[in-house]
Short mmCIF file of C-alpha atoms in Angstrom, two decimals:
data_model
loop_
_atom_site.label_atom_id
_atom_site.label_comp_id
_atom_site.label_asym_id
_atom_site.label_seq_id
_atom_site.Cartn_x
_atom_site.Cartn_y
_atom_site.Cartn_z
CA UNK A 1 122.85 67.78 65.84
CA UNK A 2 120.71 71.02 66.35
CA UNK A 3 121.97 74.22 65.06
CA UNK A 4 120.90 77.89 65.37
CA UNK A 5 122.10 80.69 63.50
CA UNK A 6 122.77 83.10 66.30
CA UNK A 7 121.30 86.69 66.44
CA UNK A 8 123.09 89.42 66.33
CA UNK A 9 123.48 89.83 70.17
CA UNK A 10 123.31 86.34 70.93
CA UNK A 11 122.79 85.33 75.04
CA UNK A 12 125.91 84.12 76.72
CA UNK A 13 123.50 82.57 80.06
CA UNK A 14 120.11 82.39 80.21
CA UNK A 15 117.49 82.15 82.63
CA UNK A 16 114.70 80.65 81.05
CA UNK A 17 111.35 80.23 82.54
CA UNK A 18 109.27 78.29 79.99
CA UNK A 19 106.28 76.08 78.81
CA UNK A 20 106.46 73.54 76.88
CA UNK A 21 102.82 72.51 75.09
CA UNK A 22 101.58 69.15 73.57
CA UNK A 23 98.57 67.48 72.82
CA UNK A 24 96.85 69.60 75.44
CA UNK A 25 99.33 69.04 77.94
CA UNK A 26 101.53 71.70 79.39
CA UNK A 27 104.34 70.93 81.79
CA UNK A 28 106.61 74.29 83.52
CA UNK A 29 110.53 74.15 82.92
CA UNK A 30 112.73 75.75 84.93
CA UNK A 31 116.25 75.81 84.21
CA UNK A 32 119.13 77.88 83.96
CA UNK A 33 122.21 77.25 81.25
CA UNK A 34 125.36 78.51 80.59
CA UNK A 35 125.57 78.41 76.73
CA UNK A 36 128.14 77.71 74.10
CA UNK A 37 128.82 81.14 72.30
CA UNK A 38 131.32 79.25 70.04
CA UNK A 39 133.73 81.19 67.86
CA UNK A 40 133.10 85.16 67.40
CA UNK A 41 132.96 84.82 63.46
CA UNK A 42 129.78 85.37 61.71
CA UNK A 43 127.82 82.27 60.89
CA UNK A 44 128.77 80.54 64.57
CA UNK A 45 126.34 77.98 66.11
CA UNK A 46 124.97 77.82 69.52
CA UNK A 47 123.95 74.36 70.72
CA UNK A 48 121.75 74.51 73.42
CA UNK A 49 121.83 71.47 75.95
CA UNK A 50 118.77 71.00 77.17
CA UNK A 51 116.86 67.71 76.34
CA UNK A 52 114.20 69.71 74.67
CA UNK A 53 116.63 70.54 72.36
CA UNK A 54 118.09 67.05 71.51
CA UNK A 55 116.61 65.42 68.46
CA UNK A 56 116.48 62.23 69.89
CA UNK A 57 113.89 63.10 72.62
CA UNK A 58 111.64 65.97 70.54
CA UNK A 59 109.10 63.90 69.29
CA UNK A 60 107.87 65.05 65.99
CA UNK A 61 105.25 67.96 65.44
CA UNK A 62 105.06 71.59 66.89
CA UNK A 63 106.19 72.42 70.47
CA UNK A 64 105.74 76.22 71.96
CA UNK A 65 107.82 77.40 74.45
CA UNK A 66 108.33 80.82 75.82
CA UNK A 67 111.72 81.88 77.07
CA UNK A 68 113.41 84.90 79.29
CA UNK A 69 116.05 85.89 77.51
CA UNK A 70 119.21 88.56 79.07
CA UNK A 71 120.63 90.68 76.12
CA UNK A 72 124.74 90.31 76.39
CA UNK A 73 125.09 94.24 75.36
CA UNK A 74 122.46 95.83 77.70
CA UNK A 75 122.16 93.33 80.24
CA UNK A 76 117.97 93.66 79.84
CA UNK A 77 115.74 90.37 79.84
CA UNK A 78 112.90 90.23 77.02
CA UNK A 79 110.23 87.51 76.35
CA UNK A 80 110.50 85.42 73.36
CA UNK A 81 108.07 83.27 72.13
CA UNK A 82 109.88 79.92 70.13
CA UNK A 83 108.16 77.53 68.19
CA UNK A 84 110.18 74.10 67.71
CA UNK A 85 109.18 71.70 65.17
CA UNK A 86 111.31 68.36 64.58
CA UNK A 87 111.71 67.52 60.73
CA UNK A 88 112.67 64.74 59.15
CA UNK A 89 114.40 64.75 55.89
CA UNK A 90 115.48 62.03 53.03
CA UNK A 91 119.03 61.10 53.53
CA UNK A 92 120.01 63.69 56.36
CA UNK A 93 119.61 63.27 60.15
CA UNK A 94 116.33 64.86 61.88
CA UNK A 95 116.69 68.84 62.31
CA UNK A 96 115.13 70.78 64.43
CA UNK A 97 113.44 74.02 63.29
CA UNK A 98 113.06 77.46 65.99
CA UNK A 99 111.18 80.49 65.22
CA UNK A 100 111.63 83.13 67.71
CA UNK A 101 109.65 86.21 67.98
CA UNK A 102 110.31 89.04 70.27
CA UNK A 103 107.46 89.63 72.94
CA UNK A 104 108.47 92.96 74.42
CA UNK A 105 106.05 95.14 72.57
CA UNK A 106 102.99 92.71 73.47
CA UNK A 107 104.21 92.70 77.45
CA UNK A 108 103.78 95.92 76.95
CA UNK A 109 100.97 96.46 75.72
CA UNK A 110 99.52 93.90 78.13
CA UNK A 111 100.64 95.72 80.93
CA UNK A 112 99.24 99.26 80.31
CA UNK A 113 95.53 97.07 79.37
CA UNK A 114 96.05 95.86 82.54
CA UNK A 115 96.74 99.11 84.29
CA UNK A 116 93.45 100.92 82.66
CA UNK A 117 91.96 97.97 83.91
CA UNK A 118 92.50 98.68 87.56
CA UNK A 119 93.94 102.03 87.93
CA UNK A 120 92.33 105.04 87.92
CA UNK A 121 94.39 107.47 85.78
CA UNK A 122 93.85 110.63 87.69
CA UNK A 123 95.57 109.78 90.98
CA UNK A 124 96.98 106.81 90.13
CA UNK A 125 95.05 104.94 92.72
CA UNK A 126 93.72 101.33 92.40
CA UNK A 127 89.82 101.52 91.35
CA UNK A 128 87.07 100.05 92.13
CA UNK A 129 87.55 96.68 90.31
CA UNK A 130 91.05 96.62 91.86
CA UNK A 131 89.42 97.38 95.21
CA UNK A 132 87.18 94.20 95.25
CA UNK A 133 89.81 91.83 93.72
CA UNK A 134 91.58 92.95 96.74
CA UNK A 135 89.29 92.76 99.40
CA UNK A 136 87.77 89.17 98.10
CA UNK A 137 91.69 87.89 98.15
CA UNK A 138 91.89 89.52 101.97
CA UNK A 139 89.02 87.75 102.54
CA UNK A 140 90.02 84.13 101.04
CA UNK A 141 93.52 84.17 102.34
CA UNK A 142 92.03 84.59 106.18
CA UNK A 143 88.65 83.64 106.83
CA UNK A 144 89.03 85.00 110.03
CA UNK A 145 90.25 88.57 108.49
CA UNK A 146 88.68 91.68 110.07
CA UNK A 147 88.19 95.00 107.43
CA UNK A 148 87.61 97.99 108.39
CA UNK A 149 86.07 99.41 105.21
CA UNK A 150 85.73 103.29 104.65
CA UNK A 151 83.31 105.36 101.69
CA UNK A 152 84.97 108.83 101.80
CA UNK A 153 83.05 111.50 100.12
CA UNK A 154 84.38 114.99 99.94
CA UNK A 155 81.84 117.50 101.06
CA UNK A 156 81.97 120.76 98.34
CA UNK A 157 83.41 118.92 96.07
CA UNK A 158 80.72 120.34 93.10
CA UNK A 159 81.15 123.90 94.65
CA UNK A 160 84.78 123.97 94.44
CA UNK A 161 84.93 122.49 90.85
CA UNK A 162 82.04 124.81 89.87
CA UNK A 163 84.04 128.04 91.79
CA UNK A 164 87.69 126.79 90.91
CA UNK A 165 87.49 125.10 87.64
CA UNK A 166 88.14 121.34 86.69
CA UNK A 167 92.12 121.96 87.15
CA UNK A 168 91.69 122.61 90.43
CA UNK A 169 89.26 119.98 91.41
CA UNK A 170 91.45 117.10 89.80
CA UNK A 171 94.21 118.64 91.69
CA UNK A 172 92.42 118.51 95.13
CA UNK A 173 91.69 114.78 94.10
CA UNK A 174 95.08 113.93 93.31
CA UNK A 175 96.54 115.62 96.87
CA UNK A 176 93.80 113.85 98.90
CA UNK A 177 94.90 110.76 97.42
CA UNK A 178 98.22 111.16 97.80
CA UNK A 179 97.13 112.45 101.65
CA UNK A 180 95.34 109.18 102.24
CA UNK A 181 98.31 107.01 101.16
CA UNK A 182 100.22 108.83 102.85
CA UNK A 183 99.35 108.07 106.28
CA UNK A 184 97.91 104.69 106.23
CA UNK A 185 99.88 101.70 106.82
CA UNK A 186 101.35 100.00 103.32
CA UNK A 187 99.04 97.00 104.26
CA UNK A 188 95.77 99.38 104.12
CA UNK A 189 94.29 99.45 100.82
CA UNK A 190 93.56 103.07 99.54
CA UNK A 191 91.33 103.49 96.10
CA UNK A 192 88.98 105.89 93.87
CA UNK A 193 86.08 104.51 93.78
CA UNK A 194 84.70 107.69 91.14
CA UNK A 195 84.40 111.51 91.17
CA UNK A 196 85.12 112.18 94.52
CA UNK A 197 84.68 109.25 96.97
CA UNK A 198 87.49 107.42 98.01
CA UNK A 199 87.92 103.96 99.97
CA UNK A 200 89.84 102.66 102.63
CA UNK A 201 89.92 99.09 103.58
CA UNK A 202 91.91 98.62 107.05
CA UNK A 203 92.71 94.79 107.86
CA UNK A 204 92.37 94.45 111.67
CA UNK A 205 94.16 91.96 113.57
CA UNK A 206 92.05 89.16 114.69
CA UNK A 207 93.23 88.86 118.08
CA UNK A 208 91.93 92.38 118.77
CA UNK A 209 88.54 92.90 119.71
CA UNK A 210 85.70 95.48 118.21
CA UNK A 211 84.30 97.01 121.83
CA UNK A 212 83.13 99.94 120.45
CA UNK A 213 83.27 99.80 116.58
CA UNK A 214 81.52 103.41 116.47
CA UNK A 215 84.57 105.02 118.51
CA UNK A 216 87.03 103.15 115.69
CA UNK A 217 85.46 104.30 112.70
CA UNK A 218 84.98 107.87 114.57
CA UNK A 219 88.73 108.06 115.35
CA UNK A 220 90.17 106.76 112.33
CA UNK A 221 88.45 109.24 110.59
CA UNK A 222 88.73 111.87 112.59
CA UNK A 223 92.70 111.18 112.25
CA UNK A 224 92.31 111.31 108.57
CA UNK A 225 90.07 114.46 108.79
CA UNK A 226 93.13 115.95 110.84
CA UNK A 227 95.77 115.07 107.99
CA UNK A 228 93.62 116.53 105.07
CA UNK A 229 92.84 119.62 107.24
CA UNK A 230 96.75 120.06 107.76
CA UNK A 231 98.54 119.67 104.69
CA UNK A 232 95.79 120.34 101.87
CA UNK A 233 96.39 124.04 101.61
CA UNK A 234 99.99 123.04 101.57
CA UNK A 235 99.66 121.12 98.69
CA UNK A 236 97.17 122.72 96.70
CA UNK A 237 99.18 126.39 97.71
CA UNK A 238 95.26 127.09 97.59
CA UNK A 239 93.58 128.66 101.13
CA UNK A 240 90.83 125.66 101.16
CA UNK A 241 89.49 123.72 104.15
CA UNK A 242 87.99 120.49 102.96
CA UNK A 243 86.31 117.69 104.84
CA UNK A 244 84.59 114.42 103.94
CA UNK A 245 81.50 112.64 105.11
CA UNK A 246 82.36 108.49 105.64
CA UNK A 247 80.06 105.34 105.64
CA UNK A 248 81.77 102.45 106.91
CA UNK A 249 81.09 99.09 107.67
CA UNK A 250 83.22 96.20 109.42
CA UNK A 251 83.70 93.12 108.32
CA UNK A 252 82.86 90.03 109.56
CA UNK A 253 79.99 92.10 112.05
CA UNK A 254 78.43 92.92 108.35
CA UNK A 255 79.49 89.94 106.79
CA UNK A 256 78.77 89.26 102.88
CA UNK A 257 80.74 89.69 99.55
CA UNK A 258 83.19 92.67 98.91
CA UNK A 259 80.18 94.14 96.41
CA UNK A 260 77.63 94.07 99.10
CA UNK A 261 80.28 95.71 101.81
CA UNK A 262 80.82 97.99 99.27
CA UNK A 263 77.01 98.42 98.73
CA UNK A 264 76.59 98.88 102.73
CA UNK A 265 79.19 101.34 103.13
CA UNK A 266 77.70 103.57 100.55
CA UNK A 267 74.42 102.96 102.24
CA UNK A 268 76.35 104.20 105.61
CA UNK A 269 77.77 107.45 103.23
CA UNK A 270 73.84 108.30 101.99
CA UNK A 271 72.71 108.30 105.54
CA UNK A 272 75.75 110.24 106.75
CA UNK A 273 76.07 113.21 104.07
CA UNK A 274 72.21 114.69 105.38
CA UNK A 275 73.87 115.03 109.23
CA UNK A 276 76.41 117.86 107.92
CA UNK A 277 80.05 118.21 106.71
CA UNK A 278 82.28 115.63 108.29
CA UNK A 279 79.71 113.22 109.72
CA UNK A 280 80.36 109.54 110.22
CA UNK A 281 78.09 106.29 110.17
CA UNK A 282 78.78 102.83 111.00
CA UNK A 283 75.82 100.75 108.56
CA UNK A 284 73.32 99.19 110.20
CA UNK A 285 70.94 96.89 108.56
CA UNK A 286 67.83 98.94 109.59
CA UNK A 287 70.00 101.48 107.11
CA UNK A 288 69.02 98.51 104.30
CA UNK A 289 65.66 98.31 105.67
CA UNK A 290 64.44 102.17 105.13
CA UNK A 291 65.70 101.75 101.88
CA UNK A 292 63.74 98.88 100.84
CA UNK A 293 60.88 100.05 102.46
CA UNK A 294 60.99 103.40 100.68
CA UNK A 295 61.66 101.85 97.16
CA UNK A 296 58.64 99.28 97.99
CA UNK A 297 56.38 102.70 98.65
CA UNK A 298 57.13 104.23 95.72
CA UNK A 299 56.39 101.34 93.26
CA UNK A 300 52.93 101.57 95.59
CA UNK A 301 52.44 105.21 95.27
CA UNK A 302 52.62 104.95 91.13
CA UNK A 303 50.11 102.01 91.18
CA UNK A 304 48.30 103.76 93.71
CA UNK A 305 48.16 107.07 91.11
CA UNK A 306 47.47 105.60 87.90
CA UNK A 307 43.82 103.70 90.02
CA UNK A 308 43.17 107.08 91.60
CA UNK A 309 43.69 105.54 95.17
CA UNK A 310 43.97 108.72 96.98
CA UNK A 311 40.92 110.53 98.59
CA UNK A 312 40.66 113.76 100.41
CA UNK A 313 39.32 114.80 103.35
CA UNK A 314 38.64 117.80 105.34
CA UNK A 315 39.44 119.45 108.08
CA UNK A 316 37.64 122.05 109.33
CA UNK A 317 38.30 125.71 110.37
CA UNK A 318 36.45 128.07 112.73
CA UNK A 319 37.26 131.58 113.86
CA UNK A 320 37.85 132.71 117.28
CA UNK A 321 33.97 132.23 117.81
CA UNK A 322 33.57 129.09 116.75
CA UNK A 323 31.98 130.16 113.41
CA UNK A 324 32.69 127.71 110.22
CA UNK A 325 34.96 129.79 108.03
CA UNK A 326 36.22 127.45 106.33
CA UNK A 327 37.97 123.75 105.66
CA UNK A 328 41.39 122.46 104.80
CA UNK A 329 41.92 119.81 102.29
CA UNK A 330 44.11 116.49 103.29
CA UNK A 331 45.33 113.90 101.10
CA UNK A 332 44.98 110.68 102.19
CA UNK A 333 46.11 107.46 101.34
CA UNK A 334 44.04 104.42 102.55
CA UNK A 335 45.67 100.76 101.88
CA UNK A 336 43.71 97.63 100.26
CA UNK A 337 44.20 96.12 104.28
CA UNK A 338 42.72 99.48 105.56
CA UNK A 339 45.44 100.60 107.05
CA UNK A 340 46.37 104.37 106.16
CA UNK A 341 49.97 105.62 105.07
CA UNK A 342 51.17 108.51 107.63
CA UNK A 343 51.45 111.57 105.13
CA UNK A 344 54.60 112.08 106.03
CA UNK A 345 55.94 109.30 104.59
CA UNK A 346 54.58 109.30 101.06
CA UNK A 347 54.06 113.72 100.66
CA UNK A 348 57.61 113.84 101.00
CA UNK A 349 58.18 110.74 98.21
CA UNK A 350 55.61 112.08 95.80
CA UNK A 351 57.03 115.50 95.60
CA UNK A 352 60.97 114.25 95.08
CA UNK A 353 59.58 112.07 92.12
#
């Protein structure tokens, strides 16, 4: 027979959900057992029930399991990790030997990893990482799921930590957070993506159809403009009017990985922040495009540079009488092809680099 010296606060029913391990094999357990508590004297024996248990189907060797225990004085459950090994001893019948360790601590500390892992730990939003998990599940659930994604960027936000202090700024994060989540739909994902931009992914319902996906992002966040407006000063008993510029994009019109419509969306947010406080911009590829073609220029423009590519010309001026007074000096930047460069696309690149 199997016996276990009982712990102090023994479990009178358990509900065990377990593994058991062998050889590289691993089969899931499921049962729940009413135990024998035995008499109340120290030294009592509980014997469990379960086949595991019985000697006569444990082969021999090491077997892990990992239990759910319920404590019989506080009524909590803890994990508990068991190791059973089957021995065999001269002149006595098999016994079987259980080492329990308590698991709390390391749940624990597993679970507070995992929440610096995907929380951030000002507002207590999810975070970026969090944020794509969740979109790329969204996405693999439903192929045919529609998400409205939104890069919010509050406008000021420097000035007012530079003018208020970093108190106040983590404040006005924490109460536009709490804003966001607050009137958005439990199925709406709301995150920090870092400093102050925020996200909002929106699943759409795929019977509905995008006729004017401008006017949607525009009046979502205008209605989100309208709830920070409202109830910021209220919460941050501070007299500021904030706004926020948005990129957003739409998936599957923009279709691609949760990173790239991420990427686009912050694409969107660049082009939008130039137009003034509280713009919005649906992405557009030709968005991508300018990019590219600006990065591309500027890898040209260095070569360019370092061969002395650039040449001058002049341009002449006269007074009233038509007299030569004078000449004006022009950069100008000629391609291998021929083909010149407008100045006004690379004068503006080489003097913000």
């Amino acid at each position: 027979s199997c016996r276990w010296r009982r712990q102090p606060h023994p479990p009178a029913s358990v509900q065990r959900e377990y593994r058991v391990s062998r050889g590289g094999q691993r089969r899931h357990l499921e049962q729940q057992r009413r135990g024998e508590s035995g008499d109340q004297h120290r030294g009592a024996v509980f014997r469990p029930r379960h086949p595991a248990f019985d000697n006569n189907h444990v082969p021999r060797g090491q077997h892990d399991l990992e239990w759910i225990y319920r404590r019989l004085d506080t009524g909590e459950t803890f994990p508990a990790d068991i190791s059973l090994i089957r021995l065999r001893l001269e002149d006595r019948p098999p016994q079987l030997l259980l080492r329990v360790r308590d698991l709390s601590v390391q749940r624990r500390q597993e679970e507070q990893l995992r929440a610096m892992a995907y929380r951030d730990p000002l507002t207590g939003l999810p975070n970026r990482t969090a944020a794509l998990e969740w979109m790329q599940r969204q996405i693999e659930r439903d192929p045919a799921a529609r998400l409205l994604v939104l890069n919010l960027d509050l406008d000021r936000f420097q000035t007012v930590k530079d003018t208020f202090g970093t108190e106040i700024s983590d404040r006005l994060l924490i109460a536009t957070g709490r804003i966001l989540r607050r009137h958005l739909p439990v199925t709406t994902l709301v995150a920090r993506l870092e400093s102050d931009e925020f996200l909002v992914v929106q699943p759409w319902p795929a019977a509905a159809e995008f006729t004017d996906p401008e006017a949607l992002v525009k009046g979502l966040a205008a209605r989100l403009q309208k709830h920070l407006s409202d109830q910021l000063a209220d919460q941050m008993q501070l007299d500021l009017q904030q706004s926020f510029s948005c990129g957003a994009v739409i998936y599957p019109i923009d279709s691609g990985s949760p990173d790239a419509l991420l990427q686009h969306a912050n694409t969107a947010l660049a082009k939008a922040r130039p137009l003034g406080h509280g713009s919005q911009l649906l992405y557009s590829p030709a968005f991508s495009t300018a990019i590219e073609q600006r990065i591309q220029l500027e890898v040209q423009l260095e070569d360019v540079l370092r061969e002395q590519g650039l040449h001058l010309v002049y341009q002449p001026q006269v007074d009233r009488h038509g007299a030569l007074v004078g000449a004006e000096a022009l950069v100008r930047w000629r391609q291998a092809d021929g083909t010149l460069v407008p100045p006004d696309a690379f004068v503006p690149l080489a003097e913000s680099t």
